[in-house]
PDB file of C-alpha atoms in Angstrom:
ATOM      1  CA  UNK A  77     182.806 100.436 -14.402  1.00  0.00           C
ATOM      2  CA  UNK A  78     180.358  97.834 -15.642  1.00  0.00           C
ATOM      3  CA  UNK A  79     180.680  94.168 -14.838  1.00  0.00           C
ATOM      4  CA  UNK A  80     182.035  91.965 -17.588  1.00  0.00           C
ATOM      5  CA  UNK A  81     182.306  88.630 -15.824  1.00  0.00           C
ATOM      6  CA  UNK A  82     180.631  86.249 -13.415  1.00  0.00           C
ATOM      7  CA  UNK A  83     182.599  83.614 -11.508  1.00  0.00           C
ATOM      8  CA  UNK A  84     180.736  80.847  -9.686  1.00  0.00           C
ATOM      9  CA  UNK A  85     182.406  78.714  -7.035  1.00  0.00           C
ATOM     10  CA  UNK A  86     180.785  75.321  -6.487  1.00  0.00           C
ATOM     11  CA  UNK A  87     181.776  74.400  -2.965  1.00  0.00           C
ATOM     12  CA  UNK A  88     178.644  72.912  -1.367  1.00  0.00           C
ATOM     13  CA  UNK A  89     177.250  71.599  -4.667  1.00  0.00           C
ATOM     14  CA  UNK A  90     177.504  67.934  -3.761  1.00  0.00           C
ATOM     15  CA  UNK A  91     176.252  65.144  -6.050  1.00  0.00           C
ATOM     16  CA  UNK A  92     174.950  63.425  -2.895  1.00  0.00           C
ATOM     17  CA  UNK A  93     172.453  66.317  -2.508  1.00  0.00           C
ATOM     18  CA  UNK A  94     171.158  66.929  -6.055  1.00  0.00           C
ATOM     19  CA  UNK A  95     168.450  69.355  -4.948  1.00  0.00           C
ATOM     20  CA  UNK A  96     171.229  71.989  -4.783  1.00  0.00           C
ATOM     21  CA  UNK A  97     172.667  71.343  -8.223  1.00  0.00           C
ATOM     22  CA  UNK A  98     170.440  72.971 -10.857  1.00  0.00           C
ATOM     23  CA  UNK A  99     170.592  76.523  -9.486  1.00  0.00           C
ATOM     24  CA  UNK A 100     174.308  77.222 -10.072  1.00  0.00           C
ATOM     25  CA  UNK A 101     174.042  76.163 -13.701  1.00  0.00           C
ATOM     26  CA  UNK A 102     170.874  78.199 -14.237  1.00  0.00           C
ATOM     27  CA  UNK A 103     172.769  81.249 -12.958  1.00  0.00           C
ATOM     28  CA  UNK A 104     175.757  80.422 -15.155  1.00  0.00           C
ATOM     29  CA  UNK A 105     173.539  80.126 -18.236  1.00  0.00           C
ATOM     30  CA  UNK A 106     171.746  83.366 -17.373  1.00  0.00           C
ATOM     31  CA  UNK A 107     175.007  85.266 -16.918  1.00  0.00           C
ATOM     32  CA  UNK A 108     176.369  83.962 -20.201  1.00  0.00           C
ATOM     33  CA  UNK A 109     173.081  84.797 -21.959  1.00  0.00           C
ATOM     34  CA  UNK A 110     173.584  88.358 -20.699  1.00  0.00           C
ATOM     35  CA  UNK A 111     176.921  88.274 -22.536  1.00  0.00           C
ATOM     36  CA  UNK A 112     179.033  88.123 -19.393  1.00  0.00           C
ATOM     37  CA  UNK A 113     182.150  85.985 -19.362  1.00  0.00           C
ATOM     38  CA  UNK A 114     181.184  83.109 -17.069  1.00  0.00           C
ATOM     39  CA  UNK A 115     183.557  80.779 -15.268  1.00  0.00           C
ATOM     40  CA  UNK A 116     182.321  77.920 -13.090  1.00  0.00           C
ATOM     41  CA  UNK A 117     184.910  76.691 -10.579  1.00  0.00           C
ATOM     42  CA  UNK A 118     184.357  73.118  -9.385  1.00  0.00           C
ATOM     43  CA  UNK A 119     185.894  72.339  -6.008  1.00  0.00           C
ATOM     44  CA  UNK A 120     185.358  69.935  -3.092  1.00  0.00           C
ATOM     45  CA  UNK A 121     182.855  67.205  -4.049  1.00  0.00           C
ATOM     46  CA  UNK A 122     181.444  69.204  -6.962  1.00  0.00           C
ATOM     47  CA  UNK A 123     184.329  67.899  -9.118  1.00  0.00           C
ATOM     48  CA  UNK A 124     182.525  64.553  -9.099  1.00  0.00           C
ATOM     49  CA  UNK A 125     179.881  66.128 -11.361  1.00  0.00           C
ATOM     50  CA  UNK A 126     182.559  66.315 -14.039  1.00  0.00           C
ATOM     51  CA  UNK A 127     182.998  62.546 -14.241  1.00  0.00           C
ATOM     52  CA  UNK A 128     181.217  61.102 -17.284  1.00  0.00           C
ATOM     53  CA  UNK A 129     177.836  59.635 -16.310  1.00  0.00           C
ATOM     54  CA  UNK A 130     177.486  61.239 -12.869  1.00  0.00           C
ATOM     55  CA  UNK A 131     175.428  64.335 -13.721  1.00  0.00           C
ATOM     56  CA  UNK A 132     173.364  62.340 -16.228  1.00  0.00           C
ATOM     57  CA  UNK A 133     171.930  60.263 -13.352  1.00  0.00           C
ATOM     58  CA  UNK A 134     170.982  63.226 -11.163  1.00  0.00           C
ATOM     59  CA  UNK A 135     167.879  65.412 -11.026  1.00  0.00           C
ATOM     60  CA  UNK A 136     167.198  68.356  -8.733  1.00  0.00           C
ATOM     61  CA  UNK A 137     163.646  67.107  -8.190  1.00  0.00           C
ATOM     62  CA  UNK A 138     161.664  63.932  -8.768  1.00  0.00           C
ATOM     63  CA  UNK A 139     159.033  66.184 -10.336  1.00  0.00           C
ATOM     64  CA  UNK A 140     161.342  67.509 -13.027  1.00  0.00           C
ATOM     65  CA  UNK A 141     162.777  65.385 -15.825  1.00  0.00           C
ATOM     66  CA  UNK A 142     165.705  67.674 -16.647  1.00  0.00           C
ATOM     67  CA  UNK A 143     168.977  66.114 -15.521  1.00  0.00           C
ATOM     68  CA  UNK A 144     171.813  68.010 -13.896  1.00  0.00           C
ATOM     69  CA  UNK A 145     173.845  67.190 -17.017  1.00  0.00           C
ATOM     70  CA  UNK A 146     171.243  69.069 -19.076  1.00  0.00           C
ATOM     71  CA  UNK A 147     171.508  72.084 -16.734  1.00  0.00           C
ATOM     72  CA  UNK A 148     175.278  71.951 -17.116  1.00  0.00           C
ATOM     73  CA  UNK A 149     174.975  71.730 -20.901  1.00  0.00           C
ATOM     74  CA  UNK A 150     172.708  74.807 -20.907  1.00  0.00           C
ATOM     75  CA  UNK A 151     175.477  76.777 -19.211  1.00  0.00           C
ATOM     76  CA  UNK A 152     178.069  75.481 -21.657  1.00  0.00           C
ATOM     77  CA  UNK A 153     175.835  76.179 -24.657  1.00  0.00           C
ATOM     78  CA  UNK A 154     175.524  79.804 -23.555  1.00  0.00           C
ATOM     79  CA  UNK A 155     179.310  80.124 -23.306  1.00  0.00           C
ATOM     80  CA  UNK A 156     180.221  79.331 -19.692  1.00  0.00           C
ATOM     81  CA  UNK A 157     183.635  77.792 -19.034  1.00  0.00           C
ATOM     82  CA  UNK A 158     184.109  74.962 -16.529  1.00  0.00           C
ATOM     83  CA  UNK A 159     187.305  74.856 -14.453  1.00  0.00           C
ATOM     84  CA  UNK A 160     188.261  72.043 -12.087  1.00  0.00           C
ATOM     85  CA  UNK A 161     190.326  72.465  -8.926  1.00  0.00           C
ATOM     86  CA  UNK A 162     193.433  70.317  -9.169  1.00  0.00           C
ATOM     87  CA  UNK A 163     193.539  69.741  -5.396  1.00  0.00           C
ATOM     88  CA  UNK A 164     189.882  68.652  -5.339  1.00  0.00           C
ATOM     89  CA  UNK A 165     190.548  66.280  -8.212  1.00  0.00           C
ATOM     90  CA  UNK A 166     193.509  64.781  -6.361  1.00  0.00           C
ATOM     91  CA  UNK A 167     191.422  64.407  -3.200  1.00  0.00           C
ATOM     92  CA  UNK A 168     188.985  62.244  -5.174  1.00  0.00           C
ATOM     93  CA  UNK A 169     191.611  60.293  -7.110  1.00  0.00           C
ATOM     94  CA  UNK A 170     190.820  62.024 -10.401  1.00  0.00           C
ATOM     95  CA  UNK A 171     192.883  63.698 -13.110  1.00  0.00           C
ATOM     96  CA  UNK A 172     191.761  66.080 -15.831  1.00  0.00           C
ATOM     97  CA  UNK A 173     191.790  63.114 -18.241  1.00  0.00           C
ATOM     98  CA  UNK A 174     188.993  61.526 -16.167  1.00  0.00           C
ATOM     99  CA  UNK A 175     186.625  64.438 -16.783  1.00  0.00           C
ATOM    100  CA  UNK A 176     184.129  65.387 -19.443  1.00  0.00           C
ATOM    101  CA  UNK A 177     185.927  67.243 -22.248  1.00  0.00           C
ATOM    102  CA  UNK A 178     184.305  70.592 -21.360  1.00  0.00           C
ATOM    103  CA  UNK A 179     185.966  70.524 -17.935  1.00  0.00           C
ATOM    104  CA  UNK A 180     189.575  69.694 -18.680  1.00  0.00           C
ATOM    105  CA  UNK A 181     190.792  73.178 -17.766  1.00  0.00           C
ATOM    106  CA  UNK A 182     192.086  73.798 -14.286  1.00  0.00           C
ATOM    107  CA  UNK A 183     191.229  76.668 -12.006  1.00  0.00           C
ATOM    108  CA  UNK A 184     191.312  76.895  -8.263  1.00  0.00           C
ATOM    109  CA  UNK A 185     191.602  79.208  -5.305  1.00  0.00           C
ATOM    110  CA  UNK A 186     194.086  81.642  -6.843  1.00  0.00           C
ATOM    111  CA  UNK A 187     192.097  82.105 -10.042  1.00  0.00           C
ATOM    112  CA  UNK A 188     188.786  82.472  -8.210  1.00  0.00           C
ATOM    113  CA  UNK A 189     190.298  84.899  -5.685  1.00  0.00           C
ATOM    114  CA  UNK A 190     191.637  86.976  -8.583  1.00  0.00           C
ATOM    115  CA  UNK A 191     188.136  87.164 -10.036  1.00  0.00           C
ATOM    116  CA  UNK A 192     186.702  88.091  -6.637  1.00  0.00           C
ATOM    117  CA  UNK A 193     189.253  90.914  -6.318  1.00  0.00           C
ATOM    118  CA  UNK A 194     188.518  92.245  -9.824  1.00  0.00           C
ATOM    119  CA  UNK A 195     185.778  94.911  -9.765  1.00  0.00           C
ATOM    120  CA  UNK A 196     184.748  93.906 -13.292  1.00  0.00           C
ATOM    121  CA  UNK A 197     183.709  90.479 -12.028  1.00  0.00           C
ATOM    122  CA  UNK A 198     180.857  89.421  -9.765  1.00  0.00           C
ATOM    123  CA  UNK A 199     181.130  86.195  -7.786  1.00  0.00           C
ATOM    124  CA  UNK A 200     178.625  83.676  -6.468  1.00  0.00           C
ATOM    125  CA  UNK A 201     179.327  80.751  -4.167  1.00  0.00           C
ATOM    126  CA  UNK A 202     177.139  77.654  -4.184  1.00  0.00           C
TER     127      UNK A 202
END
């Protein structure tokens, strides 16, 4: 059976440590460019990246002008879907209405675990 999907879990992708933030979105864009279904699950502090204005202020390196928002947009432009964990949102006092429009879908542990258990899907954790 060939793989048809790629699910990425953003667990340690913390806006307070932007050096870690470009790589997950580069992988999401690459997977989508390879015509895989790509789902990016935002959990823990990574949900803060979904607040308008947050990712626009972050860069993975001082030596690189591309913002984290631009990396995220690359993934979206290639067809990745962004899903926010409802529990993580609640932990940070957020609702889906507080998020960028591309991330107003919910997806959490059950959905990611289902992808991890599906042999047609590969998973990555960042």
